[in-house]
Coordinates of C-alpha atoms and ligand atoms in Angstrom, one line a residue:
Chain A
M183 CA -69.1 -42.1 34.7
H184 CA -67.9 -38.6 34.6
L185 CA -69.4 -35.0 33.0
D186 CA -66.9 -33.2 30.4
P187 CA -65.8 -29.9 32.3
F188 CA -68.4 -27.0 32.0
E189 CA -68.8 -23.3 33.6
L190 CA -72.0 -23.3 35.8
H191 CA -74.0 -20.3 36.2
R192 CA -76.9 -19.3 38.3
P193 CA -79.0 -16.4 37.1
T194 CA -81.5 -15.1 39.7
T195 CA -83.8 -13.6 37.3
V196 CA -85.7 -14.8 33.8
E197 CA -84.0 -11.7 31.9
E198 CA -80.7 -12.2 33.3
A199 CA -81.1 -15.9 32.2
V200 CA -81.8 -15.1 28.8
G201 CA -79.2 -12.9 28.5
L202 CA -76.4 -15.3 29.2
A203 CA -78.1 -17.7 27.3
H204 CA -77.9 -15.0 24.4
D205 CA -74.3 -14.2 25.2
L206 CA -73.5 -18.1 25.0
A207 CA -75.7 -18.9 22.1
G208 CA -74.7 -22.5 20.7
R209 CA -72.5 -22.9 23.8
T210 CA -75.0 -23.6 26.6
D211 CA -78.1 -25.3 27.6
F212 CA -79.9 -24.7 30.7
V213 CA -80.7 -27.1 33.1
A214 CA -83.9 -27.2 34.9
G215 CA -84.1 -30.8 37.3
G216 CA -81.1 -32.1 35.2
T217 CA -82.8 -35.6 34.9
D218 CA -83.0 -35.7 31.0
L219 CA -80.0 -33.3 30.3
L220 CA -77.5 -35.3 32.6
P221 CA -77.8 -38.6 31.4
N222 CA -77.4 -37.2 27.9
Y223 CA -74.3 -35.4 29.0
K224 CA -73.0 -38.8 30.9
M225 CA -73.2 -40.4 27.3
H226 CA -71.4 -37.4 25.7
L227 CA -74.4 -36.7 23.8
N228 CA -74.1 -32.9 22.3
V229 CA -72.5 -31.2 25.4
R230 CA -71.9 -28.1 25.9
P231 CA -69.4 -25.8 27.9
H232 CA -71.5 -23.7 29.8
L233 CA -74.8 -24.6 31.6
I234 CA -77.7 -22.4 33.0
A235 CA -79.2 -23.6 35.9
L236 CA -82.7 -22.3 36.6
E237 CA -82.9 -23.6 40.1
D238 CA -82.2 -20.1 41.7
I239 CA -85.2 -18.1 39.3
P240 CA -88.5 -17.6 41.7
E241 CA -90.4 -16.6 38.7
L242 CA -90.1 -20.3 37.5
R243 CA -92.0 -21.2 40.2
G244 CA -95.6 -21.2 41.9
R245 CA -98.8 -23.3 40.7
S246 CA -102.2 -22.8 40.6
L247 CA -105.1 -23.7 38.3
A248 CA -104.1 -21.1 35.8
R249 CA -100.4 -21.3 35.9
I250 CA -97.6 -23.7 36.5
G251 CA -94.2 -22.4 36.7
A252 CA -91.9 -24.7 34.4
M253 CA -89.6 -25.2 37.4
E254 CA -92.2 -26.9 39.2
R255 CA -91.2 -30.4 40.2
L256 CA -93.3 -33.1 38.8
A257 CA -93.2 -34.5 42.3
D258 CA -95.0 -31.8 43.6
I259 CA -97.5 -31.3 40.7
E260 CA -98.8 -34.9 41.3
S261 CA -99.5 -34.3 44.9
D262 CA -101.4 -31.3 44.0
A263 CA -104.8 -32.2 45.3
A264 CA -106.3 -29.1 43.7
L265 CA -104.7 -30.1 40.2
A266 CA -105.3 -33.5 40.4
R267 CA -109.0 -32.8 40.7
V268 CA -109.4 -30.2 38.3
Y269 CA -107.3 -31.8 35.9
P270 CA -107.3 -35.4 36.2
G271 CA -105.0 -36.0 33.2
L272 CA -102.5 -34.2 34.1
A273 CA -102.4 -36.2 37.2
D274 CA -102.6 -39.4 35.1
A275 CA -99.5 -38.2 32.9
V276 CA -97.6 -36.5 35.4
G277 CA -97.7 -39.7 37.9
E278 CA -96.5 -42.1 34.7
V279 CA -93.3 -40.0 34.1
A280 CA -90.3 -42.0 34.9
T281 CA -90.2 -43.2 38.7
P282 CA -90.8 -40.9 41.9
L283 CA -87.7 -40.8 42.5
V284 CA -86.9 -39.1 38.9
R285 CA -90.4 -36.8 39.5
S286 CA -88.7 -35.7 42.9
S287 CA -86.1 -33.8 40.7
G288 CA -87.9 -33.4 37.2
T289 CA -89.8 -30.6 36.0
V290 CA -92.8 -29.8 33.8
G291 CA -90.5 -27.5 31.7
G292 CA -87.8 -30.0 31.4
N293 CA -90.8 -32.6 30.5
L294 CA -92.2 -30.5 27.5
L295 CA -88.7 -30.2 26.2
V296 CA -87.4 -33.5 26.9
E297 CA -84.6 -34.3 24.0
T298 CA -86.2 -36.6 21.6
R299 CA -84.8 -40.4 21.9
C300 CA -83.8 -43.2 19.8
F301 CA -82.1 -46.7 20.1
F302 CA -79.3 -45.5 18.4
F303 CA -78.8 -42.0 20.2
N304 CA -79.5 -42.8 23.7
Q305 CA -76.4 -45.1 24.1
S306 CA -72.7 -44.4 25.5
L307 CA -70.1 -42.8 23.9
F308 CA -68.4 -46.5 23.3
W309 CA -71.4 -47.8 21.9
R310 CA -71.8 -45.3 19.3
S311 CA -68.6 -44.7 18.5
S312 CA -68.2 -49.0 17.9
L313 CA -71.3 -48.9 15.1
G314 CA -70.7 -45.0 13.9
Y315 CA -72.5 -41.8 14.8
C316 CA -75.6 -40.8 13.8
L317 CA -77.2 -37.5 12.6
K318 CA -78.3 -36.7 16.1
A319 CA -74.7 -36.7 17.7
D320 CA -71.4 -36.4 15.8
G321 CA -72.4 -38.3 12.7
D322 CA -73.6 -38.1 9.4
K323 CA -76.3 -40.4 8.7
C324 CA -79.3 -42.1 9.9
H325 CA -79.0 -45.7 11.5
V326 CA -83.0 -46.1 11.2
V327 CA -84.1 -44.6 7.6
P328 CA -80.4 -44.9 6.2
Q329 CA -81.8 -43.5 2.8
K330 CA -82.8 -40.4 4.3
E331 CA -81.1 -37.3 5.5
R332 CA -83.7 -36.9 8.1
C333 CA -83.7 -38.0 12.0
Y334 CA -86.8 -39.9 13.1
A335 CA -86.2 -39.6 17.2
T336 CA -88.8 -39.7 19.0
F337 CA -90.6 -37.3 21.2
S338 CA -91.1 -39.1 24.4
G339 CA -92.5 -36.7 27.0
D340 CA -95.7 -37.9 29.0
V341 CA -96.8 -34.5 29.8
A342 CA -97.6 -32.2 26.3
P343 CA -100.2 -34.6 25.1
V344 CA -102.7 -34.0 28.0
L345 CA -101.6 -30.4 27.9
L346 CA -102.3 -30.1 24.3
V347 CA -105.9 -31.3 24.7
L348 CA -106.3 -29.3 27.3
D349 CA -105.3 -26.0 25.0
A350 CA -102.8 -25.0 27.4
E351 CA -100.3 -22.0 26.5
V352 CA -97.0 -21.4 27.3
E353 CA -94.6 -18.2 28.0
V354 CA -91.2 -17.9 26.2
A355 CA -89.0 -15.3 27.2
G356 CA -86.3 -14.3 24.6
P357 CA -83.6 -11.5 24.2
S358 CA -86.4 -9.6 22.4
G359 CA -89.1 -10.2 25.4
R360 CA -91.9 -12.5 25.8
R361 CA -94.4 -14.2 23.8
R362 CA -97.4 -16.5 24.9
I363 CA -98.0 -19.4 22.3
P364 CA -100.1 -22.0 22.2
L365 CA -98.2 -25.2 23.0
A366 CA -98.6 -27.2 20.1
A367 CA -96.7 -24.0 18.7
L368 CA -94.2 -25.1 20.5
Y369 CA -93.0 -28.5 18.6
D370 CA -91.9 -27.8 15.0
A371 CA -94.2 -30.0 12.8
T372 CA -92.3 -29.5 9.8
G373 CA -89.0 -30.2 11.7
D374 CA -87.1 -33.8 12.5
G375 CA -86.1 -35.5 15.6
I376 CA -83.3 -33.2 15.7
R377 CA -84.9 -29.7 14.6
R378 CA -87.9 -30.1 17.1
L379 CA -88.7 -27.1 18.5
T380 CA -89.6 -23.7 17.4
L381 CA -87.7 -22.2 20.4
A382 CA -84.8 -19.3 19.4
P383 CA -81.6 -20.2 20.7
G384 CA -81.6 -19.2 24.4
E385 CA -85.1 -18.8 24.6
L386 CA -86.4 -19.9 28.0
L387 CA -89.5 -21.6 29.1
V388 CA -91.5 -19.4 31.7
A389 CA -94.6 -20.8 32.3
V390 CA -97.7 -23.0 31.1
H391 CA -101.0 -21.1 31.2
L392 CA -104.3 -23.4 31.3
P393 CA -107.2 -21.4 30.3
E394 CA -110.4 -21.1 31.9
G395 CA -112.2 -23.5 29.4
A396 CA -109.9 -26.2 29.9
R397 CA -111.3 -27.0 33.5
G398 CA -114.8 -28.4 32.2
R399 CA -113.0 -30.9 30.2
R400 CA -112.4 -34.2 31.0
A401 CA -109.2 -35.5 30.1
R402 CA -107.3 -38.8 30.1
Y403 CA -103.8 -40.0 29.5
K404 CA -103.2 -43.7 28.5
K405 CA -99.6 -44.6 28.1
L406 CA -97.9 -47.9 26.3
R407 CA -94.5 -48.6 28.2
V408 CA -92.6 -51.7 28.5
R409 CA -91.8 -51.7 32.4
P410 CA -94.7 -49.6 34.4
S411 CA -92.6 -48.1 36.8
Y412 CA -89.8 -47.0 34.6
D413 CA -90.0 -46.9 31.0
F414 CA -90.5 -43.8 28.7
P415 CA -93.8 -43.8 26.5
E416 CA -94.1 -46.2 23.5
L417 CA -97.2 -44.5 23.0
G418 CA -99.0 -41.7 24.8
V419 CA -102.6 -41.1 24.3
A420 CA -104.5 -37.7 25.7
V421 CA -108.3 -37.3 25.2
A422 CA -110.3 -34.3 26.5
G423 CA -113.9 -33.8 26.1
R424 CA -117.0 -32.1 27.0
W425 CA -120.4 -34.0 26.6
D426 CA -123.8 -32.2 26.4
A427 CA -126.9 -34.9 26.9
G428 CA -124.7 -37.7 25.5
R429 CA -123.7 -35.3 22.6
V430 CA -119.9 -34.1 22.0
A431 CA -119.7 -30.9 23.0
S432 CA -116.1 -30.4 22.0
M433 CA -113.3 -33.3 21.5
H434 CA -109.4 -33.1 21.5
L435 CA -107.2 -35.8 21.1
A436 CA -103.5 -35.7 21.3
V437 CA -100.6 -38.6 20.4
G438 CA -97.0 -38.3 21.9
G439 CA -94.0 -41.3 21.7
V440 CA -94.6 -42.2 18.3
E441 CA -93.2 -39.1 15.9
T442 CA -90.4 -36.4 16.3
Y443 CA -93.3 -34.1 18.3
P444 CA -96.5 -34.3 20.2
R445 CA -99.1 -34.4 17.5
R446 CA -102.9 -33.2 18.1
F447 CA -105.4 -34.4 15.5
D448 CA -108.1 -31.8 15.5
E449 CA -108.9 -32.9 11.6
L450 CA -110.1 -35.7 13.0
T451 CA -112.0 -35.0 16.3
A452 CA -113.6 -31.5 14.9
P453 CA -116.4 -33.4 12.4
L454 CA -117.5 -35.3 16.0
E455 CA -119.0 -32.2 17.6
G456 CA -122.7 -32.6 17.7
C457 CA -122.5 -36.2 17.4
A458 CA -123.6 -39.1 19.7
L459 CA -120.6 -41.0 19.9
S460 CA -121.2 -44.5 18.8
D461 CA -118.5 -47.1 19.2
T462 CA -118.5 -47.3 15.7
A463 CA -117.5 -43.7 15.6
V464 CA -115.2 -44.4 18.2
R465 CA -113.5 -47.1 15.9
G466 CA -113.2 -45.1 12.9
L467 CA -111.7 -42.2 14.8
A468 CA -109.0 -44.7 16.4
E469 CA -108.2 -46.2 13.1
A470 CA -108.4 -42.7 11.4
V471 CA -105.8 -41.8 13.9
M472 CA -103.7 -44.9 13.6
R473 CA -103.6 -44.2 9.9
K474 CA -101.8 -41.0 10.1
L475 CA -99.2 -42.4 12.2
R476 CA -96.0 -44.3 11.3
P477 CA -93.8 -45.2 13.9
V478 CA -90.3 -46.2 13.2
H479 CA -88.4 -49.0 14.7
N480 CA -86.1 -46.8 16.7
T481 CA -87.6 -47.9 20.4
F482 CA -87.8 -51.1 22.2
L483 CA -91.3 -52.1 20.7
L484 CA -91.6 -53.0 17.1
P485 CA -93.2 -50.2 15.0
D486 CA -96.8 -52.2 14.1
Y487 CA -97.5 -53.2 17.4
R488 CA -96.9 -49.4 18.5
R489 CA -99.1 -48.5 15.7
R490 CA -101.8 -51.2 16.0
M491 CA -101.7 -49.9 19.5
V492 CA -102.6 -46.5 18.6
E493 CA -106.0 -47.7 17.7
V494 CA -106.5 -49.4 21.2
Y495 CA -105.5 -46.6 23.4
V496 CA -107.4 -44.3 21.7
R497 CA -110.3 -46.0 22.2
R498 CA -109.4 -46.7 25.8
A499 CA -108.5 -42.9 26.5
I500 CA -112.1 -42.0 24.9
A501 CA -114.0 -44.2 27.1
E502 CA -112.2 -43.2 30.0
A503 CA -112.5 -39.7 29.5
R504 CA -116.3 -40.0 28.8
E505 CA -117.2 -42.0 32.2
G506 CA -115.2 -39.0 34.1
A507 CA -117.5 -36.7 31.9
A508 CA -120.5 -38.3 32.9
E509 CA -120.0 -38.4 36.4
Chain B
M264 CA -66.5 -14.1 49.8
P265 CA -66.2 -18.2 49.7
S266 CA -63.8 -19.0 46.2
R267 CA -65.2 -19.9 42.9
D268 CA -64.8 -23.5 43.6
A269 CA -65.6 -23.6 47.4
L270 CA -69.0 -25.5 48.2
S271 CA -70.6 -25.5 51.5
F272 CA -74.0 -27.5 52.7
R273 CA -74.9 -29.2 55.5
L274 CA -73.9 -33.0 55.5
N275 CA -76.0 -35.4 58.0
G276 CA -76.3 -32.4 60.4
H277 CA -73.0 -30.8 60.0
P278 CA -71.7 -28.1 58.4
V279 CA -69.3 -28.7 55.5
E280 CA -66.9 -27.0 52.9
L281 CA -64.8 -28.2 50.4
A282 CA -63.7 -27.5 46.9
C283 CA -66.0 -28.8 44.0
E284 CA -65.8 -28.6 40.0
P285 CA -69.2 -27.4 38.6
A286 CA -69.4 -30.9 36.7
R287 CA -69.1 -33.0 39.8
V288 CA -72.2 -34.7 40.6
L289 CA -73.6 -35.3 44.2
L290 CA -72.9 -38.8 43.8
D291 CA -68.7 -38.5 43.1
L292 CA -68.5 -35.9 45.8
L293 CA -70.0 -38.2 48.7
R294 CA -68.1 -41.2 47.7
E295 CA -65.1 -39.6 46.2
D296 CA -64.4 -36.6 47.9
L297 CA -66.2 -37.1 51.1
R298 CA -65.6 -40.9 51.6
L299 CA -69.3 -41.5 52.2
T300 CA -69.7 -44.4 50.8
G301 CA -72.9 -45.7 51.7
T302 CA -74.3 -44.3 48.9
K303 CA -74.2 -46.8 46.0
R304 CA -73.4 -46.0 42.4
G305 CA -75.4 -48.8 40.4
C306 CA -76.3 -47.1 37.0
D307 CA -75.5 -43.9 37.2
L308 CA -78.6 -42.3 34.9
G309 CA -81.2 -42.4 37.2
T310 CA -82.7 -46.0 36.6
C311 CA -81.8 -47.7 40.0
G312 CA -82.4 -45.4 42.6
C313 CA -79.2 -47.0 44.3
C314 CA -78.1 -43.4 44.8
A315 CA -80.7 -41.8 46.7
V316 CA -80.1 -39.3 49.4
L317 CA -82.0 -36.6 51.3
V318 CA -81.9 -32.8 50.3
D319 CA -83.9 -31.1 52.6
G320 CA -85.7 -34.0 53.1
R321 CA -86.7 -35.2 49.7
P322 CA -85.9 -38.3 48.2
T323 CA -82.9 -37.3 45.7
L324 CA -81.1 -38.9 42.9
S325 CA -77.1 -37.9 43.8
C326 CA -76.3 -39.0 40.7
L327 CA -78.1 -37.0 38.6
T328 CA -77.7 -33.8 41.1
L329 CA -74.9 -31.2 40.4
A330 CA -73.1 -31.0 43.7
R331 CA -72.8 -27.3 43.4
L332 CA -76.7 -27.0 43.2
V333 CA -76.9 -28.1 46.8
E334 CA -75.2 -25.3 48.3
G335 CA -76.7 -23.7 51.4
R336 CA -78.8 -27.2 51.7
A337 CA -79.1 -30.0 54.1
V338 CA -78.2 -33.5 52.5
D339 CA -79.1 -36.5 54.5
T340 CA -77.2 -39.9 53.4
I341 CA -77.5 -43.3 54.9
E342 CA -74.6 -42.7 57.4
G343 CA -76.8 -39.6 58.6
I344 CA -80.2 -41.7 58.8
T345 CA -78.1 -44.4 60.8
P346 CA -78.3 -43.9 64.5
A347 CA -75.0 -43.3 66.1
Q348 CA -76.2 -46.5 68.1
G349 CA -77.6 -49.4 66.4
L350 CA -80.2 -49.2 63.5
S351 CA -83.5 -46.9 62.5
P352 CA -86.6 -48.6 63.0
V353 CA -86.5 -49.1 59.1
Q354 CA -83.1 -50.9 59.1
R355 CA -84.1 -52.8 62.2
A356 CA -87.4 -54.1 59.9
F357 CA -85.0 -54.5 57.1
V358 CA -83.1 -57.2 59.2
E359 CA -85.5 -58.6 60.8
H360 CA -87.5 -59.6 57.7
G361 CA -84.8 -60.7 55.7
A362 CA -85.2 -57.6 53.2
T363 CA -81.4 -57.4 52.2
Q364 CA -79.3 -59.8 50.5
C365 CA -76.3 -58.5 48.8
G366 CA -77.3 -55.5 50.0
F367 CA -76.2 -53.0 47.4
C368 CA -79.5 -51.9 47.0
T369 CA -80.5 -51.3 50.4
P370 CA -79.1 -47.8 51.2
G371 CA -81.5 -46.3 48.4
F372 CA -84.3 -48.1 49.6
I373 CA -83.6 -47.2 53.2
V374 CA -83.5 -43.4 52.3
T375 CA -86.7 -43.8 49.8
A376 CA -88.5 -46.0 53.0
T377 CA -87.6 -43.6 55.4
A378 CA -88.9 -40.2 53.3
L379 CA -92.0 -41.9 52.6
L380 CA -92.7 -42.6 56.3
R381 CA -91.9 -39.2 57.4
A382 CA -94.5 -37.7 54.6
N383 CA -97.1 -40.7 55.3
P384 CA -96.2 -42.5 58.6
S385 CA -99.1 -45.4 57.5
P386 CA -99.0 -45.8 53.9
S387 CA -101.1 -48.4 52.3
R388 CA -99.4 -51.6 50.5
A389 CA -100.0 -49.7 46.9
E390 CA -98.5 -46.3 48.2
I391 CA -95.2 -48.3 49.5
E392 CA -95.3 -50.1 46.2
R393 CA -95.3 -47.0 44.4
A394 CA -93.1 -44.8 46.7
I395 CA -90.3 -47.8 45.8
S396 CA -91.0 -48.4 42.1
G397 CA -87.7 -46.2 41.3
N398 CA -85.6 -48.4 43.3
L399 CA -84.3 -51.7 41.8
C400 CA -83.3 -54.7 43.6
R401 CA -81.9 -57.4 41.9
C402 CA -82.1 -60.2 44.9
T403 CA -85.2 -60.1 46.9
G404 CA -88.0 -60.0 44.6
Y405 CA -89.3 -57.1 46.7
A406 CA -91.8 -59.1 48.6
K407 CA -89.3 -58.6 51.8
I408 CA -89.0 -55.3 51.2
I409 CA -92.4 -54.3 51.2
E410 CA -92.9 -56.3 54.0
A411 CA -90.2 -54.9 56.1
I412 CA -91.4 -51.3 55.1
R413 CA -94.9 -52.3 56.5
A414 CA -93.4 -53.5 59.5
A415 CA -91.8 -50.2 60.2
A416 CA -94.9 -48.4 59.9
G417 CA -96.5 -50.9 62.4
A418 CA -98.8 -52.1 60.0
D419 CA -98.4 -55.7 61.7
Ligands
LIG847 C1 -84.7 -43.5 34.3 C2 -85.7 -42.2 33.9 C3 -86.8 -42.8 33.1 C4 -87.4 -41.4 32.7 N1 -88.6 -41.8 32.1 C5 -89.4 -40.7 31.8 C6 -90.6 -41.0 31.1 O1 -91.5 -42.2 31.0 N2 -91.5 -40.0 30.5 C7 -91.0 -38.8 30.3 O2 -91.8 -37.9 30.0 N3 -89.6 -38.8 31.0 C8 -89.3 -39.7 31.2 N4 -87.8 -39.1 31.8 C9 -87.0 -37.9 31.3 C10 -87.1 -36.8 32.5 O3 -86.7 -37.2 34.0 C11 -88.5 -36.4 32.5 O4 -89.0 -36.0 31.0 C12 -88.5 -35.1 33.1 O5 -89.6 -34.2 33.2 C13 -87.5 -33.6 32.4 O6 -87.3 -32.7 33.1 P1 -85.9 -32.3 34.0 O7 -86.5 -30.7 34.8 O8 -85.3 -32.7 34.7 O9 -85.4 -31.4 32.5 P2 -83.6 -31.1 32.5 O10 -83.2 -32.5 32.3 O11 -82.8 -30.3 33.1 O12 -84.2 -30.3 30.9 C14 -84.4 -31.4 29.6 C15 -84.4 -30.3 28.4 O13 -85.1 -29.5 28.7 C16 -84.4 -28.3 28.6 N5 -85.5 -27.2 29.8 C17 -85.6 -27.5 30.7 N6 -86.1 -26.6 31.1 C18 -86.3 -25.6 30.3 C19 -86.8 -24.1 30.8 N7 -87.6 -23.8 31.6 N8 -86.6 -23.4 29.3 C20 -85.9 -23.7 28.3 N9 -85.2 -25.2 28.1 C21 -85.4 -25.9 29.7 C22 -82.6 -28.4 29.1 O14 -82.0 -27.5 28.6 C23 -82.5 -30.0 28.4 O15 -82.5 -29.5 26.9 C24 -87.1 -40.2 32.4 C25 -85.7 -40.0 33.1 C26 -85.2 -41.1 33.5 C27 -83.4 -40.8 34.0
LIG848 S1 -83.4 -41.9 14.1 FE1 -81.6 -41.7 12.8 S2 -80.4 -39.6 12.9 FE2 -82.0 -39.5 14.9 S3 -81.0 -40.7 16.5 FE3 -82.1 -41.9 15.6 S4 -80.0 -43.1 14.5 FE4 -79.7 -40.8 15.1
LIG849 S1 -77.0 -45.0 40.2 FE1 -78.2 -43.0 40.9 S2 -80.2 -43.9 39.9 FE2 -78.8 -45.3 39.3
LIG850 S1 -80.3 -57.0 48.0 FE1 -78.9 -57.1 46.3 S2 -79.9 -55.8 45.1 FE2 -81.3 -55.6 46.7

């Protein structure tokens, strides 16, 4: 498989990268580890004539308990013992992304911005040309829900749900300067599988910031996938909690792999604060989360199964987070 | 100044310089331009691990690496890992333990296992299984491969 020709740019500062992206708006993509972008390019999905490599920008690197540069490789985050000790949920999630060979190149920034996925989209040009293209690339209808003019492609990054429940923020650089926003605000909850981010064209993700408060929370991530060593999530549930004398001091829950963006459920978890979390309460929460999610048939497993697994995985994630907290 | 399309890096210990289009991936550069066909093209999409090489010692999927981004780096392929005479300890263990059948996946496994043993000379069975979980083999069923890596690590 060959890539269509493109120009490759190698800026060495964030400002230079952002300037290039601004000048080439609509005709360029950033490339970090390339493990998501290049397979899509090889399948001729939304290719652009310019690529801006983020490889040579030192500011996008560096790891500490407070900040992880966007270009940090997943394999390096995974083997960072200090990070794993303080953020076990992050270690869970990073270690479940793709395969070790993919994690060797894949970055955390690329993972947060990974392209949404769909059975009808992640296919070769030949395959797609046979069926007819869809809204997300080259076409004008959706094969999953044909009666709507909306794309249901699934957000399939494993790291975002955990960073959401840890209240991570992301630092974004654009032509008009820098801003720091909660990770949740990076995703467009009112968009769809195509308009999935709130980033303006040419905006660059610089780093993930973890607040002081995240360190006391015990988070866990549970992932449903077909082949345990390979596949993208069919569902990913992250839970973070603090317990105080058997009562919930705080609890956050986020789900990825089901909708077009990773979603936090504060409205369901906030009322649990101060409660002793009985099995009935956990079951009630798990069922409430399940009722809010509507998977469509665009991945391998059937939507009804994925939906029912939401309830199971929420219960498992809470049980494990609680065990960790009791240590 | 090198011309826009000249790429130079160290390949198996030796400096190389050649013309390279920006849209070329390292796998194509190795197999088609440098005629090093030990590195295999399986899926070409990151799923099979047949194309693994070492870049600055790190196991890397050459099918998903833009060749121009290895400028100035050290790339080691299966040809470089193979000693001038005979076989490396990992290769010998693969032969002795029947860990290779059709052999198509073998270069990728040798590269991955070599990197693993350099970083962790005595891995547990679970660590071996995890390390090779991005390499697919359609023939062996993996048991012999795991045995071979354990033997190369001196575990039995
Ligand atoms: C076989 C295989 C299996 C996979 N399985 C999984 C899986 O189980 N779970 C999972 O989460 N992912 C999976 N992936 C997808 C991918 O490998 C990971 O999500 C990885 O973390 C992507 O990071 P990257 O650096 O390679 O991103 P890239 O491919 O370089 O970029 C991804 C996207 O983000 C944009 N981007 C990257 N960095 C920035 C930045 N700093 N600022 C602005 N935009 C940026 C790019 O323009 C591109 O659109 C898999 C990939 C393969 C090939
Ligand atoms: S959900 Fe519909 S529009 Fe979106 S990628 Fe799939 S088929 Fe295309
Ligand atoms: S050819 Fe590169 S992973 Fe299959
Ligand atoms: S020996 Fe044939 S694929 Fe592994």
